[in-house]
Every structure is written in C-alpha cells, then in structure tokens.
Amino acid sequence: MRRIRPQMLGVDRGSKVLFSDFEHDGEMWTGTGPRKLRCPIKFSEPFLSPPIVTVSMSMWDIAGESNQRADVTTDNVTIEGFDIVFRTWGDTRVARVRTDWFAMGEVADDEIWDV
C-alpha cells in the first residue's frame, strides 16, 4: 500500500486520441497479426516520485466482422510522464481509439520547507 500525505496529494488527468487509422489506411485498420502503438504522455507538472497511473479506453471504433481484441496499459511511468501502450492482434481491425488517463501521487508543497 502506498501512503500519500494529504497536503501533498496531486492529481493529473487527460484524454488522448491514440490513432485514427481508418482515415489513411493505417496499420491498425489494414494490418493483421500483432500490432502495437506507444504514445508518450507528459504530466502538467512533475510528481515527487512516480505516481499511480490508470488508463482506460474512452472511445473505440473496431470493425465487427472479426473478434474485437484490444489491450491498453501504461509503461515507463516517471515523475514527468508515462507511455500509453495499445496492442491488438489476429484479424482485428481497429479504426480509432481514444484513452483517458488519471495519475495520482505526491507533489511539492510550498508550505513544507526542507531545511
């Protein structure tokens, strides 16, 4: 369990369209087999240590004639940002995906002095 001092709790959040491959016949829409996309995200200000980050799909547009396979996760979480990683496989055709993310951790507090 991670404990965070209440006066130093920082929360950041955002939304990111990862791709829109149907518009230009991109790999997620026309490809088959394992496909992966990595999208870097920068926090609005740095945390004191790597925060807890969650990510979820808030919009997906996937062809319905095959299985709908998708995996979305975080990677490389640092005090300044992280990567959203989207994966699909097989014959799944993904037109577009938007994700929402939420980060929570300790941030600097001007009222606490380090002497």
JSON list of C-alpha atoms in Angstrom, two decimals:
[
{"chain": "A", "resi": 1, "resn": "MET", "atom": "CA", "xyz": [0.00, 0.00, 0.00]},
{"chain": "A", "resi": 2, "resn": "ARG", "atom": "CA", "xyz": [1.26, 3.44, -0.86]},
{"chain": "A", "resi": 3, "resn": "ARG", "atom": "CA", "xyz": [0.61, 6.21, 1.66]},
{"chain": "A", "resi": 4, "resn": "ILE", "atom": "CA", "xyz": [0.41, 9.81, 0.48]},
{"chain": "A", "resi": 5, "resn": "ARG", "atom": "CA", "xyz": [0.43, 12.83, 2.78]},
{"chain": "A", "resi": 6, "resn": "PRO", "atom": "CA", "xyz": [-2.92, 14.61, 2.12]},
{"chain": "A", "resi": 7, "resn": "GLN", "atom": "CA", "xyz": [-1.40, 18.08, 1.82]},
{"chain": "A", "resi": 8, "resn": "MET", "atom": "CA", "xyz": [0.93, 16.78, -0.93]},
{"chain": "A", "resi": 9, "resn": "LEU", "atom": "CA", "xyz": [-1.61, 14.84, -3.00]},
{"chain": "A", "resi": 10, "resn": "GLY", "atom": "CA", "xyz": [-1.54, 15.76, -6.67]},
{"chain": "A", "resi": 11, "resn": "VAL", "atom": "CA", "xyz": [-3.92, 14.55, -9.35]},
{"chain": "A", "resi": 12, "resn": "ASP", "atom": "CA", "xyz": [-3.50, 14.97, -13.10]},
{"chain": "A", "resi": 13, "resn": "ARG", "atom": "CA", "xyz": [-5.69, 13.61, -15.86]},
{"chain": "A", "resi": 14, "resn": "GLY", "atom": "CA", "xyz": [-6.16, 13.78, -19.58]},
{"chain": "A", "resi": 15, "resn": "SER", "atom": "CA", "xyz": [-7.60, 12.33, -22.75]},
{"chain": "A", "resi": 16, "resn": "LYS", "atom": "CA", "xyz": [-5.67, 11.29, -25.84]},
{"chain": "A", "resi": 17, "resn": "VAL", "atom": "CA", "xyz": [-6.72, 10.05, -29.28]},
{"chain": "A", "resi": 18, "resn": "LEU", "atom": "CA", "xyz": [-4.06, 7.40, -29.92]},
{"chain": "A", "resi": 19, "resn": "PHE", "atom": "CA", "xyz": [-4.76, 6.96, -33.62]},
{"chain": "A", "resi": 20, "resn": "SER", "atom": "CA", "xyz": [-7.38, 7.27, -36.33]},
{"chain": "A", "resi": 21, "resn": "ASP", "atom": "CA", "xyz": [-6.10, 4.70, -38.84]},
{"chain": "A", "resi": 22, "resn": "PHE", "atom": "CA", "xyz": [-9.23, 4.28, -40.97]},
{"chain": "A", "resi": 23, "resn": "GLU", "atom": "CA", "xyz": [-8.70, 7.77, -42.43]},
{"chain": "A", "resi": 24, "resn": "HIS", "atom": "CA", "xyz": [-5.40, 6.83, -44.08]},
{"chain": "A", "resi": 25, "resn": "ASP", "atom": "CA", "xyz": [-5.46, 3.01, -44.17]},
{"chain": "A", "resi": 26, "resn": "GLY", "atom": "CA", "xyz": [-3.03, 2.77, -41.25]},
{"chain": "A", "resi": 27, "resn": "GLU", "atom": "CA", "xyz": [-1.63, -0.45, -39.82]},
{"chain": "A", "resi": 28, "resn": "MET", "atom": "CA", "xyz": [-4.22, -0.85, -37.04]},
{"chain": "A", "resi": 29, "resn": "TRP", "atom": "CA", "xyz": [-7.00, -0.74, -39.65]},
{"chain": "A", "resi": 30, "resn": "THR", "atom": "CA", "xyz": [-5.44, -2.70, -42.52]},
{"chain": "A", "resi": 31, "resn": "GLY", "atom": "CA", "xyz": [-2.86, -4.89, -40.77]},
{"chain": "A", "resi": 32, "resn": "THR", "atom": "CA", "xyz": [-3.11, -8.35, -39.26]},
{"chain": "A", "resi": 33, "resn": "GLY", "atom": "CA", "xyz": [-1.21, -10.14, -36.53]},
{"chain": "A", "resi": 34, "resn": "PRO", "atom": "CA", "xyz": [0.42, -8.45, -33.54]},
{"chain": "A", "resi": 35, "resn": "ARG", "atom": "CA", "xyz": [0.37, -4.65, -33.71]},
{"chain": "A", "resi": 36, "resn": "LYS", "atom": "CA", "xyz": [1.45, -2.17, -31.04]},
{"chain": "A", "resi": 37, "resn": "LEU", "atom": "CA", "xyz": [1.39, 1.60, -30.63]},
{"chain": "A", "resi": 38, "resn": "ARG", "atom": "CA", "xyz": [3.20, 3.57, -27.90]},
{"chain": "A", "resi": 39, "resn": "CYS", "atom": "CA", "xyz": [2.14, 7.14, -27.10]},
{"chain": "A", "resi": 40, "resn": "PRO", "atom": "CA", "xyz": [4.14, 9.32, -24.67]},
{"chain": "A", "resi": 41, "resn": "ILE", "atom": "CA", "xyz": [2.18, 11.48, -22.19]},
{"chain": "A", "resi": 42, "resn": "LYS", "atom": "CA", "xyz": [3.69, 14.39, -20.21]},
{"chain": "A", "resi": 43, "resn": "PHE", "atom": "CA", "xyz": [2.20, 15.45, -16.87]},
{"chain": "A", "resi": 44, "resn": "SER", "atom": "CA", "xyz": [1.23, 19.10, -16.38]},
{"chain": "A", "resi": 45, "resn": "GLU", "atom": "CA", "xyz": [3.90, 19.28, -13.64]},
{"chain": "A", "resi": 46, "resn": "PRO", "atom": "CA", "xyz": [6.29, 16.71, -12.17]},
{"chain": "A", "resi": 47, "resn": "PHE", "atom": "CA", "xyz": [5.42, 14.49, -9.22]},
{"chain": "A", "resi": 48, "resn": "LEU", "atom": "CA", "xyz": [7.93, 13.87, -6.39]},
{"chain": "A", "resi": 49, "resn": "SER", "atom": "CA", "xyz": [8.04, 10.14, -7.20]},
{"chain": "A", "resi": 50, "resn": "PRO", "atom": "CA", "xyz": [6.44, 8.08, -9.99]},
{"chain": "A", "resi": 51, "resn": "PRO", "atom": "CA", "xyz": [2.67, 8.35, -9.46]},
{"chain": "A", "resi": 52, "resn": "ILE", "atom": "CA", "xyz": [-0.02, 5.72, -9.71]},
{"chain": "A", "resi": 53, "resn": "VAL", "atom": "CA", "xyz": [-1.43, 5.89, -13.24]},
{"chain": "A", "resi": 54, "resn": "THR", "atom": "CA", "xyz": [-4.52, 4.25, -14.71]},
{"chain": "A", "resi": 55, "resn": "VAL", "atom": "CA", "xyz": [-5.60, 4.33, -18.33]},
{"chain": "A", "resi": 56, "resn": "SER", "atom": "CA", "xyz": [-8.81, 3.20, -20.00]},
{"chain": "A", "resi": 57, "resn": "MET", "atom": "CA", "xyz": [-10.35, 3.30, -23.43]},
{"chain": "A", "resi": 58, "resn": "SER", "atom": "CA", "xyz": [-12.97, 6.03, -23.60]},
{"chain": "A", "resi": 59, "resn": "MET", "atom": "CA", "xyz": [-13.77, 5.52, -27.29]},
{"chain": "A", "resi": 60, "resn": "TRP", "atom": "CA", "xyz": [-13.09, 2.66, -29.65]},
{"chain": "A", "resi": 61, "resn": "ASP", "atom": "CA", "xyz": [-14.14, 2.11, -33.22]},
{"chain": "A", "resi": 62, "resn": "ILE", "atom": "CA", "xyz": [-13.50, -1.51, -34.16]},
{"chain": "A", "resi": 63, "resn": "ALA", "atom": "CA", "xyz": [-14.77, -3.48, -37.17]},
{"chain": "A", "resi": 64, "resn": "GLY", "atom": "CA", "xyz": [-17.43, -6.01, -36.16]},
{"chain": "A", "resi": 65, "resn": "GLU", "atom": "CA", "xyz": [-16.79, -8.85, -38.60]},
{"chain": "A", "resi": 66, "resn": "SER", "atom": "CA", "xyz": [-13.96, -10.35, -36.52]},
{"chain": "A", "resi": 67, "resn": "ASN", "atom": "CA", "xyz": [-13.09, -10.74, -32.84]},
{"chain": "A", "resi": 68, "resn": "GLN", "atom": "CA", "xyz": [-12.57, -7.45, -31.07]},
{"chain": "A", "resi": 69, "resn": "ARG", "atom": "CA", "xyz": [-9.17, -7.72, -29.37]},
{"chain": "A", "resi": 70, "resn": "ALA", "atom": "CA", "xyz": [-7.51, -4.85, -27.54]},
{"chain": "A", "resi": 71, "resn": "ASP", "atom": "CA", "xyz": [-5.06, -4.34, -24.69]},
{"chain": "A", "resi": 72, "resn": "VAL", "atom": "CA", "xyz": [-4.32, -0.89, -23.27]},
{"chain": "A", "resi": 73, "resn": "THR", "atom": "CA", "xyz": [-1.82, -0.33, -20.47]},
{"chain": "A", "resi": 74, "resn": "THR", "atom": "CA", "xyz": [0.82, 2.06, -19.06]},
{"chain": "A", "resi": 75, "resn": "ASP", "atom": "CA", "xyz": [4.59, 1.71, -19.24]},
{"chain": "A", "resi": 76, "resn": "ASN", "atom": "CA", "xyz": [7.68, 3.72, -18.27]},
{"chain": "A", "resi": 77, "resn": "VAL", "atom": "CA", "xyz": [5.95, 5.75, -15.54]},
{"chain": "A", "resi": 78, "resn": "THR", "atom": "CA", "xyz": [8.29, 8.50, -14.29]},
{"chain": "A", "resi": 79, "resn": "ILE", "atom": "CA", "xyz": [7.83, 11.72, -12.31]},
{"chain": "A", "resi": 80, "resn": "GLU", "atom": "CA", "xyz": [7.38, 13.61, -15.60]},
{"chain": "A", "resi": 81, "resn": "GLY", "atom": "CA", "xyz": [5.15, 11.31, -17.64]},
{"chain": "A", "resi": 82, "resn": "PHE", "atom": "CA", "xyz": [4.44, 7.82, -18.96]},
{"chain": "A", "resi": 83, "resn": "ASP", "atom": "CA", "xyz": [3.65, 5.86, -22.10]},
{"chain": "A", "resi": 84, "resn": "ILE", "atom": "CA", "xyz": [0.23, 4.56, -23.10]},
{"chain": "A", "resi": 85, "resn": "VAL", "atom": "CA", "xyz": [0.65, 1.23, -24.91]},
{"chain": "A", "resi": 86, "resn": "PHE", "atom": "CA", "xyz": [-2.13, -0.12, -27.15]},
{"chain": "A", "resi": 87, "resn": "ARG", "atom": "CA", "xyz": [-1.98, -3.63, -28.61]},
{"chain": "A", "resi": 88, "resn": "THR", "atom": "CA", "xyz": [-4.17, -5.71, -30.87]},
{"chain": "A", "resi": 89, "resn": "TRP", "atom": "CA", "xyz": [-3.64, -8.99, -32.72]},
{"chain": "A", "resi": 90, "resn": "GLY", "atom": "CA", "xyz": [-5.13, -11.51, -35.11]},
{"chain": "A", "resi": 91, "resn": "ASP", "atom": "CA", "xyz": [-7.54, -10.19, -37.72]},
{"chain": "A", "resi": 92, "resn": "THR", "atom": "CA", "xyz": [-8.96, -7.40, -35.51]},
{"chain": "A", "resi": 93, "resn": "ARG", "atom": "CA", "xyz": [-9.36, -4.13, -37.43]},
{"chain": "A", "resi": 94, "resn": "VAL", "atom": "CA", "xyz": [-9.19, -1.01, -35.24]},
{"chain": "A", "resi": 95, "resn": "ALA", "atom": "CA", "xyz": [-10.28, 2.24, -36.84]},
{"chain": "A", "resi": 96, "resn": "ARG", "atom": "CA", "xyz": [-9.57, 4.57, -33.92]},
{"chain": "A", "resi": 97, "resn": "VAL", "atom": "CA", "xyz": [-9.06, 4.68, -30.16]},
{"chain": "A", "resi": 98, "resn": "ARG", "atom": "CA", "xyz": [-9.22, 7.40, -27.53]},
{"chain": "A", "resi": 99, "resn": "THR", "atom": "CA", "xyz": [-7.97, 6.82, -23.98]},
{"chain": "A", "resi": 100, "resn": "ASP", "atom": "CA", "xyz": [-8.49, 8.68, -20.73]},
{"chain": "A", "resi": 101, "resn": "TRP", "atom": "CA", "xyz": [-5.82, 8.60, -18.04]},
{"chain": "A", "resi": 102, "resn": "PHE", "atom": "CA", "xyz": [-5.58, 9.51, -14.37]},
{"chain": "A", "resi": 103, "resn": "ALA", "atom": "CA", "xyz": [-2.39, 9.98, -12.29]},
{"chain": "A", "resi": 104, "resn": "MET", "atom": "CA", "xyz": [-2.19, 10.38, -8.53]},
{"chain": "A", "resi": 105, "resn": "GLY", "atom": "CA", "xyz": [0.88, 10.91, -6.34]},
{"chain": "A", "resi": 106, "resn": "GLU", "atom": "CA", "xyz": [2.83, 13.29, -4.18]},
{"chain": "A", "resi": 107, "resn": "VAL", "atom": "CA", "xyz": [3.70, 16.76, -5.45]},
{"chain": "A", "resi": 108, "resn": "ALA", "atom": "CA", "xyz": [5.77, 19.54, -3.91]},
{"chain": "A", "resi": 109, "resn": "ASP", "atom": "CA", "xyz": [4.04, 21.71, -1.31]},
{"chain": "A", "resi": 110, "resn": "ASP", "atom": "CA", "xyz": [5.34, 25.28, -0.94]},
{"chain": "A", "resi": 111, "resn": "GLU", "atom": "CA", "xyz": [4.23, 25.25, 2.72]},
{"chain": "A", "resi": 112, "resn": "ILE", "atom": "CA", "xyz": [6.63, 22.41, 3.61]},
{"chain": "A", "resi": 113, "resn": "TRP", "atom": "CA", "xyz": [10.23, 23.52, 3.93]},
{"chain": "A", "resi": 114, "resn": "ASP", "atom": "CA", "xyz": [13.21, 21.24, 3.57]},
{"chain": "A", "resi": 115, "resn": "VAL", "atom": "CA", "xyz": [15.84, 22.63, 5.98]}
]
